[in-house]
XYZ file of C-alpha atoms in Angstrom:
696
model
C -31.975 -7.262 2.758
C -30.713 -8.206 -0.708
C -28.697 -11.396 -1.208
C -25.899 -11.866 -3.758
C -23.680 -14.786 -4.739
C -19.936 -14.073 -4.644
C -17.054 -15.702 -6.528
C -13.406 -15.636 -5.524
C -14.114 -15.833 -1.790
C -11.297 -18.110 -0.663
C -9.964 -16.709 2.632
C -12.103 -16.684 5.777
C -9.971 -13.989 7.408
C -10.132 -11.813 4.278
C -13.916 -12.282 4.162
C -14.155 -11.031 7.743
C -12.051 -7.985 6.916
C -14.126 -7.153 3.822
C -17.297 -7.519 5.881
C -15.944 -4.975 8.373
C -15.148 -2.574 5.501
C -18.657 -2.921 4.033
C -20.227 -2.396 7.463
C -18.474 0.994 7.657
C -20.363 2.183 4.553
C -23.534 4.292 5.049
C -26.444 1.953 6.005
C -24.046 -1.022 5.945
C -24.119 -1.872 9.642
C -26.109 -5.091 9.117
C -24.200 -6.320 6.051
C -22.919 -9.895 6.265
C -20.521 -11.887 4.135
C -21.527 -15.535 4.428
C -18.169 -17.179 3.785
C -19.298 -20.801 4.017
C -22.020 -20.430 1.374
C -20.184 -17.677 -0.581
C -22.994 -15.139 -0.275
C -23.404 -11.466 0.614
C -26.386 -10.244 2.613
C -26.702 -6.502 2.079
C -29.185 -3.766 3.109
C -30.752 -2.383 -0.074
C -29.764 1.215 0.799
C -26.027 0.449 0.578
C -24.187 1.715 -2.516
C -23.540 -1.492 -4.472
C -20.745 0.073 -6.538
C -18.733 0.793 -3.368
C -19.352 -2.752 -2.151
C -18.083 -4.146 -5.452
C -14.917 -2.067 -5.138
C -14.278 -3.460 -1.640
C -14.797 -7.006 -2.921
C -12.592 -6.381 -5.959
C -9.751 -5.229 -3.680
C -9.571 -8.841 -2.466
C -10.167 -10.490 -5.844
C -13.838 -11.268 -5.138
C -16.846 -10.226 -7.217
C -20.628 -10.382 -7.187
C -21.963 -12.936 -9.682
C -24.699 -11.527 -11.878
C -27.794 -13.724 -12.378
C -26.782 -14.584 -15.933
C -23.381 -15.779 -14.683
C -24.593 -18.150 -11.983
C -22.329 -21.193 -12.076
C -23.597 -24.727 -11.597
C -22.252 -26.803 -8.744
C -20.076 -28.745 -11.171
C -18.487 -25.704 -12.852
C -15.479 -24.121 -11.228
C -15.324 -20.338 -11.661
C -13.072 -19.270 -14.519
C -11.153 -17.118 -12.060
C -9.715 -20.189 -10.333
C -8.573 -21.746 -13.626
C -6.718 -18.477 -14.439
C -5.153 -18.490 -10.979
C -3.751 -21.979 -11.492
C -2.251 -20.888 -14.804
C -0.661 -17.844 -13.144
C 0.931 -20.014 -10.453
C 2.245 -22.393 -13.128
C 3.756 -19.501 -15.128
C 5.358 -18.128 -11.950
C 6.837 -21.541 -11.163
C 8.282 -21.813 -14.692
C 9.846 -18.328 -14.464
C 11.271 -19.202 -11.028
C 12.746 -22.417 -12.435
C 14.248 -20.499 -15.363
C 15.877 -18.047 -12.924
C 17.326 -20.909 -10.854
C 18.744 -22.654 -13.926
C 20.128 -19.442 -15.412
C 21.547 -17.848 -12.256
C 25.089 -18.910 -13.207
C 24.835 -18.280 -16.954
C 22.546 -15.237 -17.269
C 23.438 -11.659 -16.288
C 22.400 -10.761 -12.754
C 19.798 -8.145 -13.877
C 18.123 -10.793 -16.093
C 17.914 -13.278 -13.211
C 16.498 -10.591 -10.908
C 13.987 -9.656 -13.631
C 12.827 -13.289 -13.842
C 12.416 -13.448 -10.054
C 10.487 -10.161 -10.020
C 8.255 -11.313 -12.898
C 7.469 -14.582 -11.083
C 6.717 -12.644 -7.886
C 4.506 -10.123 -9.673
C 2.456 -12.776 -11.489
C 1.718 -14.904 -8.407
C 1.716 -12.184 -5.746
C 0.371 -9.029 -7.385
C -2.973 -9.202 -5.558
C -1.288 -9.668 -2.201
C 1.159 -6.830 -2.908
C -1.546 -4.338 -3.997
C -3.711 -5.107 -0.949
C -0.699 -5.039 1.337
C 0.452 -1.601 0.132
C -3.074 -0.203 0.600
C -3.236 -1.656 4.101
C 0.180 -0.236 4.996
C -1.025 3.279 4.209
C -4.125 2.626 6.334
C -2.031 1.148 9.190
C -4.145 -1.994 8.831
C -2.136 -5.104 9.614
C -3.538 -8.147 7.810
C -1.897 -11.202 6.273
C -1.460 -9.229 3.038
C 0.354 -6.505 4.979
C 2.625 -9.097 6.598
C 3.439 -10.774 3.282
C 4.097 -7.436 1.531
C 6.463 -6.280 4.280
C 8.213 -9.670 4.177
C 8.637 -9.535 0.375
C 9.953 -5.946 0.384
C 12.283 -6.836 3.241
C 13.566 -9.987 1.517
C 14.295 -8.157 -1.724
C 15.919 -5.236 0.139
C 18.556 -7.592 1.557
C 19.069 -9.396 -1.755
C 17.088 -12.570 -0.982
C 15.540 -12.673 -4.466
C 15.207 -16.436 -4.655
C 13.591 -16.923 -1.253
C 11.331 -13.885 -1.619
C 10.046 -15.193 -4.951
C 9.501 -18.679 -3.548
C 7.525 -17.163 -0.664
C 5.301 -15.269 -3.146
C 4.664 -18.411 -5.225
C 4.007 -20.637 -2.217
C 1.709 -18.046 -0.665
C -0.240 -17.806 -3.935
C -0.506 -21.603 -4.019
C -1.548 -21.583 -0.366
C -4.384 -19.136 -1.065
C -5.509 -21.228 -4.025
C -5.575 -24.397 -1.896
C -7.580 -22.585 0.781
C -10.177 -21.638 -1.820
C -10.127 -25.132 -3.320
C -10.849 -26.774 0.039
C -13.677 -24.418 0.874
C -15.104 -24.764 -2.643
C -15.107 -28.553 -2.261
C -17.191 -28.235 0.905
C -19.478 -25.696 -0.808
C -19.888 -27.939 -3.867
C -20.898 -30.811 -1.630
C -23.532 -28.571 -0.059
C -24.635 -27.243 -3.472
C -25.133 -30.800 -4.739
C -27.346 -31.434 -1.732
C -29.401 -28.313 -2.450
C -29.904 -29.306 -6.091
C -32.513 -31.895 -5.065
C -35.057 -29.073 -5.278
C -37.371 -29.512 -8.299
C -37.244 -26.794 -10.954
C -40.467 -27.262 -12.980
C -43.938 -28.757 -12.667
C -46.276 -30.243 -15.293
C -49.541 -28.599 -14.271
C -53.047 -29.189 -15.669
C -54.900 -25.920 -16.187
C -57.978 -25.477 -18.358
C -57.674 -29.088 -19.457
C -54.198 -28.405 -20.880
C -50.857 -29.750 -19.681
C -48.298 -26.998 -19.212
C -44.756 -26.898 -17.770
C -44.237 -24.030 -15.375
C -41.523 -23.008 -12.859
C -42.352 -24.279 -9.388
C -42.477 -20.666 -8.177
C -45.701 -20.263 -10.202
C -47.493 -23.214 -8.582
C -50.700 -22.468 -6.703
C -52.436 -24.365 -3.908
C -55.041 -26.660 -5.445
C -53.156 -27.082 -8.734
C -53.280 -30.579 -10.248
C -49.856 -31.707 -11.436
C -48.742 -34.808 -13.316
C -45.575 -36.542 -12.114
C -44.210 -39.104 -14.557
C -41.856 -41.954 -13.747
C -38.414 -40.686 -12.764
C -39.621 -37.116 -12.170
C -39.545 -35.125 -8.938
C -42.762 -34.229 -7.140
C -42.796 -30.396 -7.351
C -44.240 -29.601 -3.902
C -46.112 -31.149 -0.983
C -49.452 -32.545 -2.013
C -51.924 -35.433 -2.003
C -52.263 -38.142 -4.654
C -55.616 -37.950 -6.444
C -54.902 -40.585 -9.072
C -52.329 -43.338 -9.524
C -50.193 -45.685 -7.485
C -46.401 -45.865 -7.285
C -43.355 -46.260 -5.099
C -41.752 -42.955 -4.145
C -38.113 -42.320 -3.236
C -38.080 -39.896 -0.278
C -34.275 -39.919 0.172
C -34.062 -36.150 -0.463
C -36.168 -35.610 2.628
C -35.438 -38.555 4.922
C -32.120 -39.971 3.708
C -33.827 -43.384 3.442
C -32.953 -45.150 0.177
C -35.823 -47.651 0.318
C -38.886 -46.468 -1.677
C -42.252 -45.940 0.013
C -45.447 -47.266 -1.598
C -48.016 -44.520 -2.249
C -51.566 -44.598 -3.591
C -54.638 -42.400 -3.929
C -55.179 -40.281 -0.807
C -51.580 -40.567 0.430
C -49.501 -37.474 1.168
C -46.292 -36.891 -0.834
C -43.405 -34.474 -0.299
C -41.814 -32.062 -2.760
C -38.453 -33.286 -4.023
C -39.451 -36.962 -3.732
C -38.989 -39.003 -6.922
C -41.787 -41.012 -8.523
C -40.275 -44.391 -9.404
C -42.855 -45.807 -11.790
C -46.147 -44.981 -13.494
C -47.758 -41.543 -13.491
C -49.159 -39.821 -10.414
C -51.682 -37.019 -10.360
C -51.064 -34.843 -7.318
C -53.093 -32.008 -5.841
C -50.720 -29.341 -4.487
C -51.444 -28.527 -0.830
C -48.502 -26.164 -0.190
C -46.671 -23.550 -2.200
C -43.102 -24.719 -2.821
C -41.585 -22.069 -0.531
C -43.780 -23.459 2.290
C -43.057 -27.104 1.516
C -41.098 -29.366 3.840
C -38.178 -29.656 1.424
C -37.911 -25.879 0.887
C -37.852 -25.318 4.653
C -35.221 -27.997 5.107
C -32.961 -26.623 2.361
C -33.356 -23.083 3.709
C -32.432 -24.213 7.204
C -29.444 -26.189 5.891
C -28.157 -23.074 4.089
C -28.663 -20.958 7.213
C -26.987 -23.609 9.337
C -23.709 -23.134 7.448
C -23.402 -19.549 8.608
C -24.041 -19.863 12.333
C -20.768 -19.231 14.132
C -19.862 -21.847 16.722
C -18.223 -20.856 20.028
C -14.966 -22.298 18.674
C -15.169 -20.201 15.482
C -15.997 -17.047 17.434
C -13.022 -17.671 19.715
C -10.679 -18.266 16.745
C -11.878 -15.098 14.986
C -11.356 -13.072 18.151
C -7.967 -14.711 18.734
C -6.870 -13.901 15.146
C -7.510 -10.172 15.736
C -4.832 -10.119 18.438
C -2.619 -12.849 17.027
C -1.458 -10.928 13.919
C -0.475 -7.694 15.763
C 1.269 -9.825 18.405
C 3.290 -11.547 15.686
C 4.334 -8.132 14.324
C 5.580 -7.134 17.779
C 7.496 -10.434 18.076
C 8.986 -9.881 14.590
C 10.148 -6.386 15.582
C 11.745 -7.793 18.760
C 13.513 -10.500 16.732
C 14.860 -7.857 14.349
C 16.023 -5.423 17.062
C 16.867 -7.190 20.334
C 19.720 -9.532 19.194
C 21.594 -6.844 17.195
C 21.108 -4.118 19.833
C 21.716 -6.100 23.009
C 23.334 -9.428 22.065
C 25.765 -8.390 19.350
C 23.834 -10.146 16.598
C 24.214 -9.470 12.897
C 21.639 -6.932 11.662
C 21.169 -8.600 8.283
C 20.612 -12.150 9.577
C 18.225 -11.092 12.375
C 16.340 -8.802 10.022
C 15.885 -11.879 7.814
C 14.703 -13.902 10.841
C 12.189 -11.177 11.682
C 10.803 -11.294 8.143
C 10.308 -15.055 8.509
C 8.463 -14.475 11.798
C 6.081 -12.121 9.953
C 5.158 -14.914 7.562
C 4.554 -17.292 10.463
C 1.948 -14.757 11.606
C -0.469 -15.726 8.804
C -3.740 -16.675 10.614
C -5.453 -18.230 7.560
C -4.847 -21.901 8.425
C -6.037 -21.249 11.986
C -9.251 -19.565 10.822
C -9.787 -22.369 8.275
C -9.526 -25.063 10.975
C -13.256 -24.916 11.762
C -15.538 -23.809 8.854
C -14.708 -26.598 6.367
C -15.224 -29.219 9.090
C -18.536 -27.633 10.164
C -19.934 -27.380 6.612
C -18.819 -30.949 5.880
C -20.498 -32.214 9.068
C -23.785 -30.420 8.365
C -23.726 -31.722 4.768
C -23.039 -35.318 5.830
C -25.896 -35.259 8.302
C -28.271 -33.648 5.789
C -27.492 -36.428 3.302
C -28.559 -38.908 5.976
C -31.840 -37.083 6.585
C -30.574 -35.410 9.774
C -31.243 -31.675 9.823
C -28.773 -29.834 12.092
C -29.787 -26.189 12.415
C -26.296 -24.784 12.864
C -22.669 -25.412 13.667
C -23.310 -24.617 17.337
C -25.790 -27.496 17.578
C -23.400 -29.785 15.680
C -20.628 -29.049 18.178
C -23.032 -29.446 21.105
C -24.253 -32.840 19.864
C -20.680 -34.077 20.046
C -20.483 -33.039 23.723
C -23.766 -34.643 24.864
C -23.398 -37.191 27.685
C -27.066 -37.668 28.655
C -30.071 -38.222 26.386
C -33.620 -38.023 27.721
C -36.347 -39.663 25.634
C -40.077 -39.222 25.532
C -41.647 -42.709 25.518
C -44.748 -42.614 23.333
C -43.967 -42.287 19.642
C -40.228 -42.082 20.293
C -39.032 -45.285 21.942
C -42.416 -46.888 21.280
C -44.606 -46.722 18.180
C -47.348 -44.760 19.919
C -49.973 -47.328 18.879
C -51.506 -50.084 21.079
C -50.386 -53.615 20.297
C -51.370 -56.996 21.737
C -48.321 -58.101 23.690
C -49.884 -61.201 25.216
C -53.034 -63.263 24.667
C -54.404 -65.748 27.234
C -56.987 -67.936 25.463
C -59.363 -70.453 27.072
C -61.682 -71.000 24.069
C -59.458 -70.337 21.020
C -61.846 -70.222 18.053
C -64.787 -68.696 19.899
C -62.601 -66.072 21.633
C -61.214 -64.655 18.382
C -64.600 -64.854 16.618
C -66.336 -62.878 19.351
C -63.542 -60.294 19.773
C -63.388 -59.756 16.004
C -67.164 -59.472 15.561
C -67.551 -56.871 18.337
C -64.472 -54.744 17.463
C -64.864 -55.037 13.683
C -66.370 -51.603 13.098
C -64.862 -49.737 16.066
C -62.332 -46.947 15.497
C -60.948 -47.078 19.054
C -57.138 -47.608 19.173
C -57.549 -50.679 21.406
C -60.037 -52.122 18.904
C -57.489 -51.743 16.113
C -54.921 -53.623 18.195
C -57.437 -56.432 18.825
C -58.332 -56.668 15.118
C -54.651 -56.961 14.157
C -54.346 -59.932 16.520
C -57.610 -61.485 15.290
C -56.418 -61.188 11.690
C -53.335 -63.262 12.541
C -55.523 -66.063 13.997
C -57.134 -66.710 10.568
C -60.536 -67.138 12.232
C -63.617 -66.084 10.219
C -65.361 -63.104 11.810
C -69.148 -62.835 11.899
C -71.282 -59.711 12.324
C -72.288 -58.536 15.803
C -75.797 -57.310 16.594
C -77.265 -55.057 19.283
C -73.866 -53.602 20.229
C -74.227 -51.588 23.431
C -71.640 -49.580 25.322
C -71.197 -50.223 29.049
C -69.819 -47.035 30.625
C -66.300 -47.442 31.985
C -66.243 -51.172 31.231
C -66.529 -51.988 27.527
C -69.281 -53.255 25.209
C -71.822 -56.043 25.019
C -73.296 -57.518 21.832
C -75.038 -60.544 20.350
C -72.966 -62.783 18.074
C -74.599 -65.862 16.521
C -77.614 -65.540 18.838
C -75.568 -65.441 22.062
C -74.737 -62.396 24.182
C -71.076 -61.715 24.770
C -69.105 -59.154 26.769
C -65.831 -57.456 25.798
C -63.880 -54.930 27.860
C -61.777 -54.393 30.965
C -61.936 -56.290 34.245
C -65.200 -54.535 35.123
C -67.040 -56.190 32.207
C -66.585 -59.543 34.014
C -68.455 -58.430 37.153
C -71.401 -60.754 36.395
C -69.137 -63.834 36.705
C -67.659 -65.745 39.605
C -64.043 -66.003 38.489
C -62.023 -69.092 39.384
C -58.542 -68.856 40.880
C -56.752 -69.540 37.576
C -58.503 -66.700 35.721
C -57.910 -64.322 38.648
C -54.195 -65.215 38.625
C -53.970 -64.540 34.859
C -55.681 -61.156 35.286
C -53.275 -60.195 38.075
C -50.294 -61.311 35.976
C -51.363 -59.059 33.087
C -51.970 -56.126 35.428
C -48.610 -56.685 37.142
C -46.925 -56.521 33.718
C -48.619 -53.116 33.180
C -50.766 -54.352 30.284
C -54.154 -52.870 29.450
C -56.672 -55.733 29.861
C -59.310 -56.563 27.217
C -61.299 -59.690 28.131
C -64.120 -61.551 26.321
C -66.849 -63.584 28.088
C -70.359 -64.945 27.766
C -72.899 -65.291 30.576
C -71.054 -68.252 32.137
C -67.320 -68.142 31.467
C -64.310 -66.107 30.333
C -63.255 -66.964 26.746
C -59.868 -65.288 26.927
C -58.101 -61.974 27.391
C -55.615 -59.707 25.660
C -52.738 -57.884 27.339
C -52.283 -54.666 25.323
C -49.380 -52.240 25.504
C -47.716 -49.558 23.433
C -45.401 -51.486 21.100
C -41.689 -50.892 21.591
C -39.949 -49.919 18.366
C -37.902 -52.842 17.090
C -34.809 -50.648 16.723
C -34.964 -49.147 20.252
C -32.821 -51.740 22.137
C -30.121 -51.685 19.435
C -30.322 -47.866 19.353
C -29.606 -47.564 23.084
C -26.691 -49.984 22.753
C -25.224 -47.940 19.856
C -25.641 -44.698 21.804
C -23.760 -46.154 24.746
C -21.000 -47.296 22.376
C -20.918 -43.757 20.951
C -20.092 -42.367 24.403
C -23.530 -41.504 25.809
C -23.247 -42.222 29.539
C -26.871 -41.891 30.592
C -30.124 -42.718 28.731
C -33.283 -41.635 30.548
C -36.947 -42.107 29.630
C -39.440 -39.439 30.689
C -43.095 -40.486 30.529
C -46.525 -39.698 31.863
C -47.338 -43.440 32.113
C -47.481 -45.220 35.454
C -44.468 -46.756 37.154
C -44.944 -50.378 36.079
C -45.254 -49.542 32.380
C -42.209 -47.276 32.482
C -40.136 -49.855 34.368
C -41.020 -52.588 31.884
C -40.166 -50.475 28.817
C -36.902 -49.242 30.377
C -35.806 -52.806 31.183
C -36.698 -54.135 27.720
C -34.845 -51.353 25.924
C -31.824 -51.203 28.237
C -32.135 -47.625 29.531
C -30.016 -46.510 32.467
C -32.919 -44.689 34.180
C -36.541 -43.595 33.839
C -39.030 -41.212 35.436
C -42.754 -42.050 35.327
C -46.037 -40.216 35.969
C -44.638 -36.873 34.760
C -46.773 -33.940 33.677
C -45.292 -31.616 30.988
C -44.008 -29.119 33.567
C -42.475 -31.978 35.588
C -40.638 -33.165 32.471
C -39.139 -29.674 32.178
C -38.052 -29.806 35.817
C -36.444 -33.206 35.274
C -34.558 -31.884 32.231
C -33.273 -28.972 34.345
C -31.959 -31.450 36.917
C -30.222 -33.505 34.231
C -28.601 -30.467 32.555
C -27.008 -29.509 35.881
C -25.252 -32.891 35.957
C -24.058 -33.085 32.318
C -24.753 -31.866 28.765
C -28.251 -33.197 28.028
C -30.300 -33.691 24.862
C -34.067 -34.233 24.856
C -35.622 -36.403 22.132
C -39.348 -36.075 21.398
C -41.899 -35.610 18.650
C -41.574 -31.823 18.493
C -45.156 -31.079 19.544
C -46.107 -32.361 23.011
C -42.528 -32.170 24.221
C -41.820 -28.608 23.045
C -41.156 -27.186 26.560
C -38.715 -29.996 27.399
C -37.033 -29.725 23.973
C -36.507 -25.989 24.528
C -35.173 -26.478 28.070
C -32.556 -29.122 27.205
C -29.058 -28.200 26.031
C -30.113 -29.714 22.712
C -33.598 -30.480 21.394
C -33.917 -33.408 18.957
C -37.219 -34.113 17.190
C -38.463 -36.965 15.023
C -40.041 -35.280 12.045
C -40.375 -36.789 8.559
C -41.187 -33.354 7.275
C -43.758 -32.194 9.828
C -43.713 -28.418 10.268
C -43.855 -28.608 14.057
C -40.796 -30.867 14.255
C -38.781 -28.721 11.841
C -39.588 -25.536 13.758
C -39.287 -26.803 17.333
C -35.969 -28.574 17.700
C -32.272 -27.841 17.192
C -31.853 -31.126 15.312
C -34.557 -32.915 13.316
C -34.441 -36.588 12.322
C -36.472 -36.551 9.124
C -37.296 -40.252 9.464
C -40.065 -41.544 11.736
C -37.543 -43.416 13.895
C -34.317 -42.835 15.861
C -32.128 -45.247 13.921
C -29.841 -42.506 12.555
C -29.262 -40.667 15.830
C -26.085 -42.655 16.699
C -24.657 -41.778 13.249
C -25.382 -38.075 13.837
C -23.577 -38.247 17.185
C -20.642 -40.116 15.621
C -20.322 -37.462 12.880
C -20.519 -34.569 15.358
C -17.896 -36.137 17.639
C -15.687 -36.605 14.594
C -16.163 -32.936 13.634
C -15.210 -31.824 17.164
C -12.118 -34.049 17.188
C -10.986 -32.761 13.808
C -11.498 -29.099 14.758
C -9.429 -29.574 17.932
C -6.687 -31.441 16.067
C -6.686 -28.741 13.344
C -6.201 -25.982 15.912
C -3.471 -27.875 17.777
C -1.698 -28.769 14.537
C -1.797 -25.202 13.200
C -0.586 -23.613 16.440
C 1.959 -26.392 16.906
C 3.548 -25.858 13.492
C 3.674 -22.101 14.050
C 5.152 -22.533 17.523
C 7.878 -24.832 16.144
C 8.631 -22.277 13.425
C 8.876 -19.482 16.009
C 11.139 -21.565 18.262
C 13.530 -21.983 15.334
C 14.299 -18.245 15.662
C 16.124 -18.880 18.967
C 19.084 -20.650 17.305
C 18.559 -18.515 14.181
C 17.394 -21.433 11.991
C 14.088 -19.992 10.782
C 14.060 -19.234 7.053
C 11.451 -17.702 4.795
C 11.009 -21.118 3.181
C 10.333 -22.848 6.485
C 7.953 -20.067 7.552
C 5.786 -20.230 4.440
C 5.891 -24.035 4.317
C 4.759 -24.239 7.950
C 1.683 -22.172 7.107
C 1.092 -23.850 3.769
C 1.527 -27.307 5.293
C -0.972 -26.434 8.020
C -3.482 -25.182 5.428
C -3.203 -28.301 3.271
C -3.419 -30.721 6.208
C -6.303 -28.828 7.871
C -8.243 -28.765 4.587
C -7.705 -32.434 3.749
C -8.515 -33.632 7.270
C -11.705 -31.532 7.353
C -12.857 -32.895 3.986
C -12.553 -36.487 5.260
C -15.784 -35.826 7.182
C -17.608 -36.046 3.836
C -16.429 -39.667 3.551
C -18.436 -42.274 5.433
C -16.420 -44.316 7.947
C -16.850 -48.057 8.425
C -18.446 -47.496 11.832
C -20.964 -44.991 10.416
C -21.861 -47.457 7.641
C -22.569 -50.120 10.251
C -24.849 -47.753 12.178
C -26.732 -46.644 9.052
């Protein structure tokens, strides 16, 4: 499939019609016009010249590579269109002013000139469609214009042509604003890299980068692709990837992402991924694809529009014929009313009610480091009532942490624990060493360290033998009641026990647990405020640990001791009750993520997270999930209000035919008003609300 950029694509309904025409060409069955991103996906066997003719019939054209516009440049075509509308308006004004002083033919000529300048495209397409018996908005407008002029309504017919031209321009302007916002987001991709080859520094396009290349990234420059720092130290802005504005400190050996900005100094980076395989490239590709997925609402509107326009034509015919034939109405006035009904039949505002809002919502989330893989998932996120969370690495940090220390011999306890665990790589040892470091006690070296199977270790520190491990390591001692009570208290709180002792007494003990993320309690509170009714934790840990974490965080429910297949079963139960999202790390929770109505992964650029879930939080925390839900709910509300507003205005216009009050002016203004309001309301999604600022 070949892909082309298109200019002049302003009407969603027209884009659908052109797509259908192209699909009728030989080999064109799989052709797609991607309206939201203004692109054409075309099988290479299709005759491009015929495709260009179809596009030209609607004022669209393929942009050649040398003509690619930047996101800040508006196509010249739109500037010309504004000038044409202005000229038409001036001619119309001249006709109005001169209607009493100029000869009638001159006034009519001015009206016709104004109509031709602003409505020639519509008229040409409408005439072609009439001969094909194809009833589109252009057909409706052409019939209405011919009808208006045939009964001498020169002024109103011309005004309809000008307003319809302005309406089409505003449609294109609104969609272009949403596209420009997306294009600005996509421009974070680096263009060139300063590579070192053969001892020489050379600037090359990122497409020519190879794995293993050494590149220099100077202060203020973008890192060209994913890689590892081999020389230098700096803070790096990863906002393009994560949406986080705070820089991250990086040094030799650290991994960096393509598109990140080096804030100071010079970094030497070894490229570990080709740009097209980098995290940023995958994200940008998915964001572009996400624009074009049709939501259930959009599919319904498109299907509805196919029947809506013919139905309007039938209603218009009835308005023209029934009152004069059966109710003694005046043929001229009811013919005029029927023409106005035709204009009311324009489905453009209705079709536009969803795509601008969807693109704006996806763009807003992407700016915040939230990757939504399509409009369907964006809509679904706004309907979620239950969220199930994996515990480890999601609500907790996934790393052991000393939650409680019971110390009988303060200095000796920390000295012994530090000496024995100093060189261990075990996760529990790291937790102990973090606690020892905070005690500011000097740590000696341990000798003759020996492992005791299933219990812990024993070693000599300062000439004395000490023991460190779980409750079993204390089996050589007769424990007094106080120590036994402390051990039971730690076990009851679901802590992992690490105790230190010598041959005669217990020196102290640590209660270790997976550390709850600091933002988790606030997160759950914000989710509940955002309308999430049920928050459930699914974990393989035992009951006591799960209960403690759930209580601390404020979850509504939890399920403990679950195997992966049992998590899936639990998700199935939840989805039967309400729309359910599953939040996990995108690897271990893949089955549950796939089973839920919506899978949400914490990623920060990891391939597995990007590929697994429907929505990816590119940070390593859940802090932005409430904002994503708030944005999606806002998108859903706006789409519903757009549809109701559009249909409401059209219904009011149609009801005006009953007393005979509907005019061509009212008809076109009802559609134009709907288009303007729908566009402006949809674009407000790009603006951050006060509530969203508070969440972020």
